[in-house]
Every structure is written in C-alpha cells, then in structure tokens.
Amino acid sequence: MAVTGLVFIGYVLLHMYGNLKVFAGQEAFDEYAHHLRTFGEPMLPHEGLLWIIRAVLLLSIIGHAYAAFTLWGRANRARTQKYVVKKAVAATLSSKMMRWGGVTLLLFVIFHLLHFTTRTINVNGDKDSPYERVVSSFQPEMWWVTVIYLLAMGALAMHLRHGVWSACQTLGLTNNAKSRARANFAGVFLAVVIAGGFALVPLSILLGIVD
Amino acid sequence: MSAPDGTKTGMKLTLNIWRQPDATSPGKMHTYQVEDVSEDMSFLEMLDVLNEQLNAAGEDPVAFDSDCREGICGMCGLMINGQAHGPVTTTTCQLHMRSFKDGETITIEPWRADAFPVLKDLVVDRGAFDRIIQQGGYISVNTGSAPEAHSVQVPKEDADRAFDMATCIGCGACVAACPNGSASLFMGAKITHLGQLPQGQAERDKRVVNMVAQHDHEGFGGCTNIGECTSACPKEIPLDVISQLNKDLRTAMKHGR
Amino acid sequence: MTDSHSEFSSDVDSHADAPTIDPDLIDDAIDYYTPGEPIVDAKAPTGPIDQRWSTRKFEARLVNPSNRRKLDVIIVGTGLAGASAAATLGEAGYNVKSFCYQDSPRRAHSIAAQGGINAAKNYKEDGDSVHRLFYDTVKGGDYRSRESNVYRLAEVSTNIIDQCVAQGVPFAREYGGLLDNRSFGGVQVSRTFYARGQTGQQLLIGAYQALERQVAAGTVTTYTRHEMLEVIVAEDEAGQSRARGIIVRDMVTGEIETHLADVVVLASGGYGNVFYLSTNAMGCNVTAAWRAHRKGAYMANPCYTQIHPTCIPVSGPHQSKLTLMSESLRNDGRIWVPKNKADCAKDPREIPEEDRDYYLERIYPSFGNLVPRDIASRAAKYQCDDGRGVGPEVEGVRRGVYLDFADAIGRLGRDAVEEKYGNLFDMYARITGEDPYETPMRIYPAVHYVMGGLWVDYDLQSSIPGLFVTGEANFSDHGANRLGASALMQGLADGYFVLPHTIRDYLADGPFEKLEESHPAVVEAKAAVEERINHFLTVGGTRSVDSYHRELGHIMWEYCGMERTEDGLKKAIDLIRTLKDDFYRNVKVLGTADSLNQSLEKAGRVADFIELGELMCIDALNRRESCGGHFRAESQTEDGEALRHDDAFAYVAAWEFVADGEKPILHKEDLTYTAIEMKQRSYK
Ligand SMILES: Cc1cc2nc3c(=O)[nH]c(=O)nc-3n(C[C@H](O)[C@H](O)[C@H](O)COP(=O)(O)OP(=O)(O)OC[C@H]3O[C@@H](n4cnc5c(N)ncnc54)[C@H](O)[C@@H]3O)c2cc1C
Ligand code: HEM
Ligand code: SF4
Ligand code: FES
C-alpha cells in the first residue's frame, strides 16, 4: 500500500512538473509532451517510457486498490456491532476520508484518462496540440471542467495529507515523536505542493493568465 | 452542589447502558436514572450505586469488569459517551464523576470488536491478547538459566524506552477506539519493549512475524495510522510503536521469515 | 505521647494502670479455642543456616523427566507466586493447570505493587549481604518468622534479579547501563530494585510472559475467569489423605468443574479485603485459602496485618477501595492536624502555624515524620479518634491528617518537588480533585498486606499433604511485619526457586492412583459447592452482599485494626457471629447460577471473609503482646511503643478448623533462633 502510494506520489510530482510547463508557453509544453513519447529512442520503442510508466501505474493502482479494499473489509469484519455513540478524538478529517476519497480519486483518474489520454470525452473541440487541448478545456465557459479538477485536487490533497504520514508509519520511519511530527509535516507539505501545483494550471487558464 | 437549604446533594444522571444477558443472546440499550452521585466517586463507584439500586429493586445488576481500581491491572474498560475509558486520559476506574455534569446523559457500551466478544452486559473476553502474547511476546529463558544480571549493560535510554512501552496494561482501549478494530498499538508496545533490550534480540524476527499472524487470525483489523488508539490509551503508548512494529516486520521479511 | 494517649479508649487505661502481669498466665482467648498439639517443622534441615537450603535441595528426590508429563499440577493464582511457579514447572515438563479469577493471568494483584523488590546483590558495595538481608527481614518481622525460611529467601533473592533481567524486565538503570538501586523501608543499605513506580507490574508481566510461553509449548493450560471454591482431599489406598484437586466455577457459564491432579498449589494472594476497604483489588479473597483451611490446612497468625500510613482517605460511604501513595512522600511532607477541633473544617491554609500540631515531630523528635509504618498509622488514628482529623466527615468522623508540602516547596522550589513526586501528586489530584501543590494532601492509614496465611512447612507444604501454598497466601517469611519490597521477593522466590525443588520431593511418589469423578471425596466437594451456591440464590433476603461486607469491614477495622484490645476483640467476635447468622438468613443474591453473576461471586467471598474475621479476632485475642503489625493496647511501653513478650509468644499460632460452630484448635510452633539474637526495637 505504502509502496504503491509512493509510486503515485513520484508520478504525480513528475506529472505536475510537466503540467507547470504550461506557463513556459505552448512550445515548451508541446515539446515536453513529445519528448515523453520519444524518450529513450531508439533504445526504447516510440512511447516506450510512457508504456512502462503506464504499466507500473496500472499495477500500482490494482495493488493499491486491492490492499485498500482488503483493509476496508477487515475493518468491517473486526467490528460488526457498531457503537451507539462513538467520538473520534484524534482522527484527522483526511484520515477519515481515505476510503471514499480514494474511490473519488479512482473515478477522477478514469475521467481524466478519458479526457486527456483517450480523448473520449471531448469537452471543447479536439485539438492537435496538447497545449491547446489543455487551454481549451479550462476556458471560463467550460467552468465545470475546472470544478471537477479542483474538487479532485482537493481529494488528492486530503489523500496525500494522511497518506504520506501513514506511509512513513507503515515503512517504519517514524519511531519517535520528532520523526512523527516530520512525517505529518511532509504530509501537509506534499498535499499543498502537489494539489496546489496541479490546481495552478486550470486556475490560471480560467482566470485568463494563460491563454 | 448545594440544595437551597445548604445541605449537599449529589448529581442526577441518566445512564444509557448496554444490557446483554449472555454471549449468545442479543442485547440492547437500557435507560436508568441514578441520583445522589457525589463528584468524588469514581465512575465505577457510580455504577456500584446503580447496582445497589437495581439489586434493591430486584433487577439484575449491570455486569462490568474491574479489579485493582487503581489504573494498573487493565481489567476495567468501558466505552463512555463514545470514548474508550471516557473523556480523561486514564482508566475507567480512575475516572471520577467530577468530569461529568449534573443532569447529563451518559452512554455506556462495552468494547466493540469481534475479537472481544461480549460475555455479559459490559464484560468482554480479551483472551485474544493472551493468545497474541503466546505467539512470541516473551524472551525464552528457563528459570535458573539466567546469567548474572550485570553481565549485560543496557543504556539507560534503551531501558527507559523499554519500560515506557512495557507499561501497557492490556486493557484493550486501543482496539475499542480504533475505527479499524486493530490491536496494533498493544502489539507494537510489546514488540518495542522486548526489541529495545539486548535480551530480546535473538527472537526478534520470529516474534513479530508470529504475533502479527496471530493478531490477524484473531480477527483484529489492519492499522491505517489514524491515531485514535494512542489518544484513548490510558498509559499514553505512542504511535511510534506501530512504526517500530512495521519496521521489525520488514526487517524480518528481509531476513526471510 | 501521653497526651495523645490519654484520650484513647478507656479499656486501655485500665490495663495501663494494672501492675505488670506475667503474660504467661493470661490467655484472653482461652474460651474461644481448644489447645492442640504443638507442631515442629521437621522439613528444615538442621546444621549451619547457610547450608540448610542446599542440603534440602540435594535431599529432595528427583522426578525422572519422562515421568513429569504424567504428573498433573494444579496452581491456583497467577500472581508473582503462581505465575512463576506455573512457568517453571511447565518448563520442567510437568502438566500444569493454572487458574485465576481475572480475565487474564496478567491482572493478578501483584501488578499493583509500586515500590520495588529487594535482593542481596550488594551492587552498591554498601555492606549488604545475604546475611544482612536475612537479619533485616527477621528483625523487621519482629522475630516472629521462621529463621530457616527467611535465610533461604535472602539466599535466592539474587537469582530473582538475574532471572527477571533475562526475561526483559526493564528495571531502572544508571547512565552506565547497570542496574540502579534505592533504599526502602527504613533499612540502611540500597538493595531495592525498581521499575519506576510500577515494579510489581513489570515483574508480573515477566512472569506472565514466561507462563504464556509455556501455554504455547503445551505444558500449561490456563483457566481464566475460574474461581476455586473447594479443594478435594481424598484418601489413597494406604489411608493417606492428600489434596487431589479442586472444584472451580466457570465464572462465565456458571458451570461447576472438577479438576483433578497429583498436587495442588495455592498462590491465591492475601485477604486484606476482610476489612472491606484496603489497597487490595476488588476480587482479592480468602476463599481459596479458607476452603483449604476448612479441609484441614492450618491457618497461621491470621491477625498479622500490615497497615500502611499513607493512603488516600475515604471520601464517602460509596468508597469501594483505597489507594496507596508511596511512603517516600514522608521524606519531604510534614504531617499535622489542627490543635483545635474547631479548625478541622477550615481551609488548612488559613490555620496559622501556632494552631497546627505536627504530632509526629512532637512525639518522636528524632525520627519525626519518618517513624515506622505502624507507629505513624496509629498516631494518625489517635488524632482522628480525638476529633482532630480533617477532610470530609464520613459517618460523623473526619478521618484524615494533613501531609503538607508547603515547607518543601518553599525550601526546594516547586519544580524540585514536582520532579520527585509529580506522578504521585497527579494521582492524588485525579482521585481527590484537590491540588496538592496548593493545599496540603490528606492521608490516612489503610490495610495493605497480610503476613498471616496458611501454615506451611519449610517445603511450603501445608498441613494437608499435597497442598502447597506460596506467596502472600502462606504465612512463612515475614513474621509479624513485612519489610517494604519484600513481598515481591517472596512471591518470586517461592515460585521460581523454592517450590519447584520442594514439590519434586512430593511428586517423586507420584503419579498417584487415578481418582474418578465418582470418588466420594469428589462428589462430596462438588455437592458442597453446589449447595452453597444454591443457598445464596434462594435465601431471598433483603440485604445486598456489599452491605454485609461493608459491615464486616467496619467491625474488623474498629476492633481488629491498628489497635486491638481484649474487650474490643471479644465484642467483635460477638458482632461477627451475629452478622454471620444474619448473612445466611437475609442476604439477597439475584440472578442465576448458570451465568456470569457477580453478586453470587461476592456472596461466596464475603461468607468466607466473615469466618476468617472471627478467627482473626480469636488469634489477636490470644496474642496478648504487641509485635510488628499487631498492636495490643494492653502490651505497650510507657511511651506507647509496641511491647513484645518473647517468653510467652515466640510461636507461630497455627489454627485448625474443627467444624462450624466449634472452637478451633490452636497448634503452636515454637520459634527458635540460632543465627540471630532477639531484640526489642525503639524509635524514640
Ligand atoms: C497497592 C500495593 C502495593 C504493594 N507494593 C509492594 C512493593 O512495593 N513491594 C513489595 O514487595 N510488595 C508490595 N505489595 C505486596 C505484594 O504486591 C503482594 O503481597 C504480592 O504481589 C502477592 O503476590 P501473590 O502472587 O501471592 O498474590 P496475587 O498477586 O494477589 O495473586 C493472587 C492470584 O490468585 C488468584 N486467585 C485468588 N483467589 C482465587 C480463587 N478463589 N480462585 C481462583 N483464583 C484465585 C487471583 O486470580 C490471582 O491470580 C503491595 C501490595 C499492594 C496491594
Ligand atoms: C484507486 C484510487 C485510490 C483508492 C481507492 C485509494 C485508497 C486508499 C486507502 C483506503 C488507503 C489506506 C489507508 C490509509 O492509510 O488510510 C490509501 C493509502 C494511500 N494512498 Fe491511496 N487510494 C487511491 C489512489 C491514490 C492515489 C492516486 C495516490 C497518489 C497520489 C494515493 C496515495 C496513497 C498513499 C501515499 C497512501 C498511504 C499508504 C500507506 O498507508 O501505507 N492513493 N489509499
Ligand atoms: S496499548 Fe494502551 S490502550 Fe492498548 S491495551 Fe495497552 S494500555 Fe490499553
Ligand atoms: S480496575 Fe484495574 S485498571 Fe481499572
């Protein structure tokens, strides 16, 4: 769970870095998208790296979701008779949202793939340039696309807030109060940086900073 | 509290208590009134008062566990208004009625975990904890075979940390509070206690693997690091121990166990 | 001293005025018992004291390892004394069944011991030795213990520490990584090993883990939530009666079970709860021991009770138990009460210095607040009897004295006081709701430990062959008073190092012929248990079990507590007999026999406490001397200190049960000391 989660984190960091190239202009962004596909050629076939990444991500998502649903099931079986009154004292909001938040992310990822990868969902006319596709998707008249992405980033932030801390615990990195505080900070930090970084692009387009 | 004439009167409380005649019968919540509760009473003494009242009325008294009533044996444990051992960081027996207000309604339930089946009313069976310990929560040393105590030096910090983790009283509040019904805090405390000492090294890998296997077999849930356990723990066992547990488990796996 | 004495009960004065009488001639209890044959413990080898134990170990026969599996051992109790024995006998390969009434062996009341455990390691190089620990223990016990037993205890004490350290017991350590020691209970050497304020817990968890390891190994079976209600004593073909099993009640299902074995060990702890309020756990009982007593095991010195001066006072009639606070508080706290009764209800901070009576400092100028436990306890009682106690009025009397840290805080600073006593202050604040940094603490004595218990010989075998008794349940090592940190030592010494050797000598004759459940002795024992349970459930009376227990506690505390007198004890015996009668006719126990029924459990325990209470009073009446924790007002020095009469009372009083309503028989075991000389103590 932690390992697959960290794979995602690694991936989303890269992904975000790529997205932020939007601010460097159309050329840079398209160049980056192209580069992704030709990286490693001729050692790797065309789109080789992309497929490797996709395979790793797919395996990770399967592993991650499998582990998540197993834990979920165990928790349900561990307490079949619920409390009449139960107070949560220490649980953070993010920790309570892991399961449904995770499912939300899964749905979003599917939507996201249909949107930008397979282009099945075509929100504002199909464009050849990746840059144009991005920019046209987040135009003010298509505000609901932006809302979906922003909500998803909110969910991602929540998931990472608890996920990063939790992964550190799971990996046995937090054996004292100091390291626990650090892991918690890392959770908040990564959540803000990643979700914020991603959100920057649609927001900027929406507000006309990028066009 | 003072009545108008200046004489002391006690609090009046409404208690919602889980009643269940035995392990196999269904149970349900019952409402009782108690009066004249002094704030110097412990929570369990308040229940004693209720029981005297029920006994006098010919009703079966509420069964609940307690023994030492000084916070060390781990026998007591009630879910009080949705919190394991109630609103103060201590055991149920050391909780006092001054933590409650006159007229308050208090909901009292047993620990809820399928690995801790209810035996009657508020009494549960925590035998699963003993069975986890059986799987490795010890250092194997037969009586009489021990070397001279001073033959091994243990750095004070290690001894202190081992002690802190060894203060777990096995009450089960961590399980009761955990949204996943996991006993990781309990298990982690023991693994950290023994793993912190030189004497505990020989069996370290085997210990963690077997204890975790038993834990899962008993039907406890898996830990997702939420932290309800540690805030319910009367001995303030920190979350570190779960991290330590995971680390030891990983090391054991590396060693091929 | 005289002025605080002048107020206490009149019968004391009448005796104090009487000319000294030869105590030989007096036997206050003669109407209450039948004199019996003296007993000699023939098991202790003679010869130099330091070789007796090795001699005995060598002479004790061995059991072939392949035979051990065929030998069944029942151990009742999983405290230090029981768990250690079960683990050790399991390791040796015997087939052990271990019983406790809690839901886990780890919860036995040994868990509550705070202070520490003694051992003659002499790590501090301060002149300690086996002999000194032996000497201190005999002297501390006011020369009323058996010297060979005590010597052995001191001898094996060092092995205990080795064993526990190897098990991972996290004793306190110094920065160099070696074990730390402190001095405890008024001795001049530092020989007490400790694990912060939770030594008993840590030792018990060590023993518990060793026990659970044997459960996994298949040599020990644990029966939790099982209460022993009877011993089975059966005659073999040769006409020899032996303890062969127990009858227990499964406290969850109510089933009455028979467990048979080749030998039975009782490690069932102390009976301080006969006083209702004590520092013992709610479930601590005398039932296991008392049932054995009724089957022929002698009860020795039942009146020897230890009362601890620094407990948190009773706060009201609802009080269910008392909490001990470490005695170390007396190192810095000053004990006082108001000089004027009128001030007792006042805020103590408003009572000016000149209106305070620092009575211990006044009466015992050289020891002051650090006088021994019994003296401090009695002095507090006298102040409260005199109407100068403080705190809430419970049944018309304020029972508490101040333990004031204002001076210490002024002298050392609040931080230093917090550093030393922080956790105790927190505990006090949690229980009382008062802040001891601001207002003085209130303390009062409470029953803490019983030195009396089932009589055992040097092998720890009772007067019933095949019934061994260890730990607080036996009487053996502490005489009339136990030193701090020595009960843990005794429990573990018995269980790890003594019993496993002595029991093998007995088991060498086994396995004994198989007993059928249809054997008359088994049938009789089981029927008796069922009948008793049935009786409680069908009396249909009006009073709750707790109310009887509380009343018994009152009687015991009033007349057989810190200070005992002939008249008081006789009165108590009458009261107890009446109470017993009423109990059997008027107790109200609801519920059924075949379910978890806590009132029923209590009823059985209280019934036995009532009988024990009577015997304690008779024992106290018989012992017209003051020794250790037993203070007879008739036997004190002019200064009010305990006065022993070695010429008349240097014996163990071992009581034999005859029948309900009949006088018990007193067997005396004379105590002789070869390695030590008897002396009177003085604390002026
Ligand atoms: C608050 C407190 C503090 C103390 N501090 C110290 C200290 O600092 N140092 C020191 O040396 N001593 C101390 N003592 C004394 C010491 O703790 C005890 O004397 C000692 O631990 C007794 O051990 P035990 O094994 O004999 O009995 P216990 O630990 O009391 O165990 C009794 C066992 O018998 C079982 N049992 C009893 N009756 C039955 C029955 N009828 N059926 C089935 N099972 C039964 C119980 O379940 C339990 O397992 C303290 C005592 C108290 C109360
Ligand atoms: C299929 C969609 C997803 C689901 C159903 C899901 C669900 C979960 C659940 C239930 C947990 C577990 C437990 C916990 O610690 O509370 C978890 C942990 C985690 N998730 Fe996800 N998640 C999903 C997608 C993601 C994504 C896209 C990322 C990365 C950006 C991610 C990163 C993490 C991390 C780092 C953890 C912590 C792992 C650990 O505790 O060991 N997850 N997830
Ligand atoms: S870890 Fe804490 S809450 Fe859990 S059993 Fe131990 S003492 Fe109780
Ligand atoms: S009764 Fe022992 S911890 Fe509460």
Short mmCIF file of N, CA, C and O in Angstrom, two decimals, chain B residues 62 150 156 167 186 204 222 256:
data_model
loop_
_atom_site.label_atom_id
_atom_site.label_comp_id
_atom_site.label_asym_id
_atom_site.label_seq_id
_atom_site.Cartn_x
_atom_site.Cartn_y
_atom_site.Cartn_z
N VAL B 62 -25.90 -4.57 36.73
CA VAL B 62 -25.12 -4.46 35.49
C VAL B 62 -23.76 -5.10 35.71
O VAL B 62 -23.04 -4.73 36.64
N HIS B 150 24.25 -8.32 35.94
CA HIS B 150 25.15 -7.26 35.49
C HIS B 150 26.06 -7.69 34.34
O HIS B 150 26.95 -6.95 33.95
N LYS B 156 20.79 3.49 29.52
CA LYS B 156 19.63 3.96 30.27
C LYS B 156 18.48 4.35 29.33
O LYS B 156 17.33 4.07 29.61
N THR B 167 4.66 -0.46 29.93
CA THR B 167 3.62 -0.06 30.89
C THR B 167 2.22 -0.35 30.37
O THR B 167 1.25 -0.12 31.08
N PHE B 186 -1.28 -2.22 20.99
CA PHE B 186 -0.98 -3.23 22.01
C PHE B 186 0.22 -4.07 21.58
O PHE B 186 1.17 -4.28 22.32
N ARG B 204 13.75 -11.73 17.88
CA ARG B 204 13.07 -10.53 17.41
C ARG B 204 12.26 -10.76 16.12
O ARG B 204 11.10 -10.36 16.02
N GLY B 222 -6.77 -4.11 10.33
CA GLY B 222 -5.43 -3.63 10.00
C GLY B 222 -5.30 -2.16 10.34
O GLY B 222 -6.27 -1.40 10.30
N GLY B 256 14.00 -13.14 5.58
CA GLY B 256 13.38 -14.33 5.01
C GLY B 256 12.49 -15.11 5.94
O GLY B 256 12.36 -16.33 5.84
#
